[in-house]
XYZ file of C-alpha atoms in Angstrom:
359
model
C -25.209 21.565 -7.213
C -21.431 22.098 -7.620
C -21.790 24.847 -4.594
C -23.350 21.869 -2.418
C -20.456 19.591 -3.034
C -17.752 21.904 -2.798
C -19.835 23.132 0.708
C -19.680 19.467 1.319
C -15.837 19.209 0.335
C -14.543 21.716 2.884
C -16.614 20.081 5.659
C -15.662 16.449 5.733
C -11.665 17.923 4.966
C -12.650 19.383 8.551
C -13.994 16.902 10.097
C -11.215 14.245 8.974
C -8.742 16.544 10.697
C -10.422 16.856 13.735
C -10.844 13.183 13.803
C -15.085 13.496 13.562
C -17.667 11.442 12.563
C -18.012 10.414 8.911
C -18.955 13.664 6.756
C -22.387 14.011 6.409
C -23.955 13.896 2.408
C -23.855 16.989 0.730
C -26.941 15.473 -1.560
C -28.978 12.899 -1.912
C -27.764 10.019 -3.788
C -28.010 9.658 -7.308
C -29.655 6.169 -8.371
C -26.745 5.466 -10.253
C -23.744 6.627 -8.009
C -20.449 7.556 -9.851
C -17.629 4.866 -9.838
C -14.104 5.533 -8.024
C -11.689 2.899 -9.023
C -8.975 2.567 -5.712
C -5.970 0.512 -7.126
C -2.942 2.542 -4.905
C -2.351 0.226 -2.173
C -3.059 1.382 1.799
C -6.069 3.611 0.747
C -7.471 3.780 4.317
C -11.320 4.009 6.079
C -10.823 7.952 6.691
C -10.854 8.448 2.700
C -13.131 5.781 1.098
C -15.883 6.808 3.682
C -15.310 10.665 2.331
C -15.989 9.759 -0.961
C -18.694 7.620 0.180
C -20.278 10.777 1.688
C -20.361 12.396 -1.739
C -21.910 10.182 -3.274
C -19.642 8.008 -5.053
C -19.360 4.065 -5.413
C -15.491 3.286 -4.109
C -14.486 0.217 -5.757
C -11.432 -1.627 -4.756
C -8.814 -3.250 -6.908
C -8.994 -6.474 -4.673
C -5.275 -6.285 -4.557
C -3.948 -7.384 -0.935
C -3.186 -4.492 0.957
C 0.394 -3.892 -0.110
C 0.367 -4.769 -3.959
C 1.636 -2.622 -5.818
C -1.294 -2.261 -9.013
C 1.492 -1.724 -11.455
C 1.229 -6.009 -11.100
C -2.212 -5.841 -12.597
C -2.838 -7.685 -16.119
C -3.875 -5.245 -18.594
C -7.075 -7.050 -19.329
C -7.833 -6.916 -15.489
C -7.504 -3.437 -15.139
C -9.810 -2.303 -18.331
C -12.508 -4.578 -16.513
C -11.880 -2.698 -12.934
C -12.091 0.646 -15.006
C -15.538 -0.281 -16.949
C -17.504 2.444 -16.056
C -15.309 3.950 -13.404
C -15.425 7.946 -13.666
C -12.490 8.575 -11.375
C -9.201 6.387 -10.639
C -6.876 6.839 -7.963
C -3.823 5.595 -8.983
C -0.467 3.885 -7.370
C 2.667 2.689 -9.743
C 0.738 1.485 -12.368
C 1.361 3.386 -15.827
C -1.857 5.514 -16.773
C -1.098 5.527 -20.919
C -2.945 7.249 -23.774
C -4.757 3.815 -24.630
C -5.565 3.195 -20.969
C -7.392 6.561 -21.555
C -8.453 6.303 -24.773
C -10.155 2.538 -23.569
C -12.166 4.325 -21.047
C -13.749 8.087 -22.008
C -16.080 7.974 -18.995
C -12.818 7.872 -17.485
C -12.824 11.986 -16.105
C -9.926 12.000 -13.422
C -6.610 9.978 -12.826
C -5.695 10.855 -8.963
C -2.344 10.249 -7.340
C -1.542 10.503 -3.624
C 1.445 11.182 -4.023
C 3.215 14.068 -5.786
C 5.425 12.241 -8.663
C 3.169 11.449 -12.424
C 6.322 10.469 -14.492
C 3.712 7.348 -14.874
C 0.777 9.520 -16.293
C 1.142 10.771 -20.080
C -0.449 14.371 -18.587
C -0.320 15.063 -22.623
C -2.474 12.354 -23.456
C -4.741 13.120 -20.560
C -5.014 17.249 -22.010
C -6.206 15.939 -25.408
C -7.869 13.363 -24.524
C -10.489 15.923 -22.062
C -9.484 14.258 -18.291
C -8.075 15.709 -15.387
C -5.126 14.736 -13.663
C -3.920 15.362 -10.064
C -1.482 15.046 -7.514
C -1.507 15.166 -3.789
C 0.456 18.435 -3.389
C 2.408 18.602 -0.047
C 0.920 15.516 1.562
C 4.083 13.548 2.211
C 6.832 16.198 1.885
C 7.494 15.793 5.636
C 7.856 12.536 5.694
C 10.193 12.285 2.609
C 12.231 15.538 4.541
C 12.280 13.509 7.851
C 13.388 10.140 5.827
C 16.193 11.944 3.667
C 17.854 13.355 7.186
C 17.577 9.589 8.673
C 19.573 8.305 5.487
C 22.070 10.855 5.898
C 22.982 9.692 9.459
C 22.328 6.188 8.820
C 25.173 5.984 6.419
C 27.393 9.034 7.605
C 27.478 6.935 11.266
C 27.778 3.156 9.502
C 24.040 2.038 11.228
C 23.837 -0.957 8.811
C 27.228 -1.992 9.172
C 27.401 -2.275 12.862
C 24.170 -3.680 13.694
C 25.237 -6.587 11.042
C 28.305 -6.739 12.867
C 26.340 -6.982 16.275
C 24.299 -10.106 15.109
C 27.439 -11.890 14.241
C 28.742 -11.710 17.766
C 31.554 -8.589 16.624
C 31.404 -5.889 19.201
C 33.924 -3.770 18.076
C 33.247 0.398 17.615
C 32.930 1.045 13.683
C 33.658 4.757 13.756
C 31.441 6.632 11.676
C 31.631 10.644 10.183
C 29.420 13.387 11.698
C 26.524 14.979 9.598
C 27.204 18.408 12.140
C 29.784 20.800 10.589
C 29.575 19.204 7.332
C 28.553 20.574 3.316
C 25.241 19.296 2.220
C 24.561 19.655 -1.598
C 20.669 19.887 -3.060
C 19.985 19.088 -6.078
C 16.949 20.872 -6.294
C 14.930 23.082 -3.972
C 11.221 22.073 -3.915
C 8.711 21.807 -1.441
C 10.857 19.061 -0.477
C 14.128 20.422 -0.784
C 13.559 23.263 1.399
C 12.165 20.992 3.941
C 15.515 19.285 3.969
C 17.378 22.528 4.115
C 15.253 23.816 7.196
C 15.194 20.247 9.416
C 19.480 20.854 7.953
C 19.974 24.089 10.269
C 19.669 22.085 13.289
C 22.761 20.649 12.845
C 24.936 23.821 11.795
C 25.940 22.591 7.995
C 27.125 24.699 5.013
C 23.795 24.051 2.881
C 24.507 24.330 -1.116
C 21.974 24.523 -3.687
C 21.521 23.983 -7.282
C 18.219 24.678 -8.946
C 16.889 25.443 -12.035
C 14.867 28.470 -10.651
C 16.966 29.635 -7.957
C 15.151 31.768 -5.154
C 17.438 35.228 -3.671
C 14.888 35.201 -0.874
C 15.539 31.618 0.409
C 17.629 32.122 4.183
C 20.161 29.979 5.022
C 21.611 27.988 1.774
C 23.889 29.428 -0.994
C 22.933 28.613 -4.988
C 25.786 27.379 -7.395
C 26.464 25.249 -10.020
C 25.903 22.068 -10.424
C 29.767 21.429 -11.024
C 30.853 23.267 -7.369
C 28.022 21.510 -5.447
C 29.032 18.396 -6.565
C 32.610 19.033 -5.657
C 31.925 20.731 -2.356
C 29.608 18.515 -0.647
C 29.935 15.711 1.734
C 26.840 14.652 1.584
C 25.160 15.462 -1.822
C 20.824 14.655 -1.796
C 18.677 14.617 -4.692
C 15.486 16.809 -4.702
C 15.006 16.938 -8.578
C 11.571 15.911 -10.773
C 13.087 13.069 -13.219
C 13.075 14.797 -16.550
C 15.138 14.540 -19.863
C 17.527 17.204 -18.144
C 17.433 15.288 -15.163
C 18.252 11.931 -15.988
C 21.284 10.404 -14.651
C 22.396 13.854 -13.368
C 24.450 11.466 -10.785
C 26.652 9.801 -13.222
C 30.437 8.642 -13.218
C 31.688 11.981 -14.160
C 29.780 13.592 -11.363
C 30.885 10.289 -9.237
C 34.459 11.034 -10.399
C 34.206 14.534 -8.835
C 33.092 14.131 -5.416
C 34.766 13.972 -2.401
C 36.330 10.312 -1.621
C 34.196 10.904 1.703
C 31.072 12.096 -0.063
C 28.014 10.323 0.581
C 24.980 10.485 -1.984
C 21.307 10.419 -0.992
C 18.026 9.865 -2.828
C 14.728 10.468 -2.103
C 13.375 11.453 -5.656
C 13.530 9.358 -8.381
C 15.203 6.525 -9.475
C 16.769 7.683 -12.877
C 18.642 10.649 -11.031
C 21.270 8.377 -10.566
C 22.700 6.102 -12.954
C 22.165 3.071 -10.184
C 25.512 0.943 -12.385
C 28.102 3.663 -12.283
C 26.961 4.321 -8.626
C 27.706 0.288 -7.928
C 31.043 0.844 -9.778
C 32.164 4.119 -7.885
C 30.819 2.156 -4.256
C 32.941 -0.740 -5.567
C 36.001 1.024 -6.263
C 35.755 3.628 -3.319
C 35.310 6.537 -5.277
C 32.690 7.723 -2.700
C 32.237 6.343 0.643
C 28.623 5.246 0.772
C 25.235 5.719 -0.455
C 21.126 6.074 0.830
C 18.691 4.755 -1.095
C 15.054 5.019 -1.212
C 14.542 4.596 -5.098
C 16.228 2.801 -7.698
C 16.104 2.549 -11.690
C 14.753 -0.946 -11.247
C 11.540 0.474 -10.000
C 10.379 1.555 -13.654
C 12.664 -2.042 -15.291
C 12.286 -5.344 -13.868
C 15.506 -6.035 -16.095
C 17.160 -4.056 -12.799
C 16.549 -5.684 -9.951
C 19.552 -7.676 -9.638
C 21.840 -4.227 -10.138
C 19.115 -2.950 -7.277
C 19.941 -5.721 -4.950
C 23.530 -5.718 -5.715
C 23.594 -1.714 -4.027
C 21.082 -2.728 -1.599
C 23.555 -6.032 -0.200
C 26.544 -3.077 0.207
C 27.089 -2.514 3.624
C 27.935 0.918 3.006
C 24.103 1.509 1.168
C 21.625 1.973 3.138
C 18.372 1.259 1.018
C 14.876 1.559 1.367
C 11.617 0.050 -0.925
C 10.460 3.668 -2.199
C 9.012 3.934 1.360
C 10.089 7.821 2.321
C 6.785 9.208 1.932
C 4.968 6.203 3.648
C 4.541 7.416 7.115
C 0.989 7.047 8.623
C 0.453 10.806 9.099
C 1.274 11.244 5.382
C -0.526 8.365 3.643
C -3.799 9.367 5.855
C -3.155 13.201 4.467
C -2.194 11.949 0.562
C -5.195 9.357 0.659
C -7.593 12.273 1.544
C -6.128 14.777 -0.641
C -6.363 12.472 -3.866
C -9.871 11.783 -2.889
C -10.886 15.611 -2.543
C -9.133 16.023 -5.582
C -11.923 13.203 -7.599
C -14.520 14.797 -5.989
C -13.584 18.257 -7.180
C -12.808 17.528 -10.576
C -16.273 15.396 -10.788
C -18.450 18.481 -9.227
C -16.510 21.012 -11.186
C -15.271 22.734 -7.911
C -11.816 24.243 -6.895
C -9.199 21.701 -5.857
C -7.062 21.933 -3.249
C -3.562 23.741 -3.451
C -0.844 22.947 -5.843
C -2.796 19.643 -6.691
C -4.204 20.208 -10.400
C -1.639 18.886 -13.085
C -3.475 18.650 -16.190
C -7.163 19.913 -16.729
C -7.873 18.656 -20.612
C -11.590 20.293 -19.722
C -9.886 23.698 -20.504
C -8.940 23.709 -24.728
């Protein structure tokens, strides 16, 4: 059986590329189909009709399309997950008594790749699976974090505000060519950056926790040089204990006056108040945003909006990795992932996070 719906894995992941027909069933339908709970928002036709074609029940959240299901009342989302044996997941926090609620509950998917949300520990003990959707959107994050660089090196937001208000004049913006880029961190991500970087004949710097001889074209140092190096410095970390607020207003303090600061990652990288403070004060000269510390405190927002308003920010809604190429790959990658899990079959690369089958 497993063989059959691994067989039947491969061949719709084919098919979807190619742009086919709907996969065809790998088996006949049980009379009581497994339940797939959907609550990340944009979960498209390609995907749903996959794990239709497997034999699963795909059950909405009946969110609109672009609700985020971190909104969802608790006591709505134990009814949605009554019975459900897989859940693909957006923002919404997956806890230990989420999981402890539900034990038919075998797999918690994301499409994309961060699960600061998911208590993996809780999911180990507790017997479920958890995955990620390895690699789906790393170009699209790449491609985003090079169009915040120039967007804030050249002043975009400032002079197409100036534009609408009838001023013509030239606001004279920095280059991104010749320039020091700083990573912090060198991930699938990060050394997408680096690579899309060579085009435009930079001094790449890297600091990284595991730092890789064999990587061409950037040089590893410490945190400390990068930091005071670098015109534009771009965040490529995991947000972990070490992690947290490694953009601070010491590290503020020591870049250049010119220095720009990027984010793609996560939110708590940068301590989002000291960054308003060092804006404010002209420490550095600007700042692109595509998460915030707000995302994971409501308490926030108005310290979000305040960097967001700064003509020198140039901010984005946590929207780097939504392009429709990688939402269409990440959608069908978190639901090969369920099926996998639920047939007991390999899963595709770099995807499995936490498999609480294995004691």
């Amino acid at each position: 059986m497993c063989g059959l719906i691994l067989a039947g894995l491969i061949l719709a992941a084919r098919k979807e590329r190619r742009g086919g027909p709907p996969p065809e069933r790998s088996a006949p339908l049980p009379a009581s189909r497994p339940k797939i709970l959907i609550t990340t928002r944009l979960f498209d036709d390609a995907a749903t009709r996959f794990l239709e074609a497997q034999g699963f029940e795909v059950v909405p959240s009946g969110l609109p399309g672009d609700a985020l299901d971190s909104n969802i009342p608790d006591a709505d989302l134990n009814a949605l997950l009554e019975g459900a044996a897989g859940w693909i997941v957006g923002q919404r926090a997956v806890t230990r008594d989420v999981l402890a609620a539900h034990p038919q509950l075998k797999v918690i998917a994301r499409r994309g790749v961060g699960y600061d949300r998911v208590d993996v520990d809780a999911a180990r003990d507790l017997g479920r699976v958890v995955t990620i959707a390895a690699g789906a959107n790393d170009p699209a994050v790449a491609d985003h974090t090079i169009a915040l660089m120039l967007a804030v090196l050249r002043r975009l937001k400032a002079s197409q505000a100036a534009i609408a208000r009838g001023d013509w004049r030239v606001l004279v913006g920095a280059d991104l060519t010749g320039k020091t880029v700083g990573l912090i961190g060198f991930g699938r991500i990060g050394r997408q950056v680096a690579r899309r970087l060579s085009g435009f004949d930079v001094t790449v710097l890297v600091t990284s926790r595991t730092p890789d001889p064999e990587a061409a074209g950037v040089t590893f140092v410490a945190l400390d040089e990068l930091i005071a190096r670098s015109d534009v410095v771009s965040l490529h970390a995991p947000l972990v204990p070490e992690t947290r607020h490694v953009i601070n207003a010491a590290t503020l303090k020591a870049m250049k006056r010119s220095a720009v600061v990027v984010n793609t990652s996560r939110g708590g990288l940068i301590d989002d108040a000291t960054l308003l403070a060092a804006l404010e004060a002209g420490e550095i000269a600007g700042a692109g945003l595509d998460v915030f510390e707000a995302e994971a405190d409501e308490a926030l927002h108005p310290l979000a909006e305040a960097l967001a308003a700064r003509e020198n920010v140039v901010a984005t809604a946590h929207a780097a990795g939504s392009s429709e190429e990688a939402l269409a790959r990440g959608n069908l990658i978190s639901a090969q992932c369920v099926a996998a899990a639920l047939a007991g079959a390999p899963f595709p690369p770099g995807c499995l996070i936490a498999d609480g089958r294995v004691k």
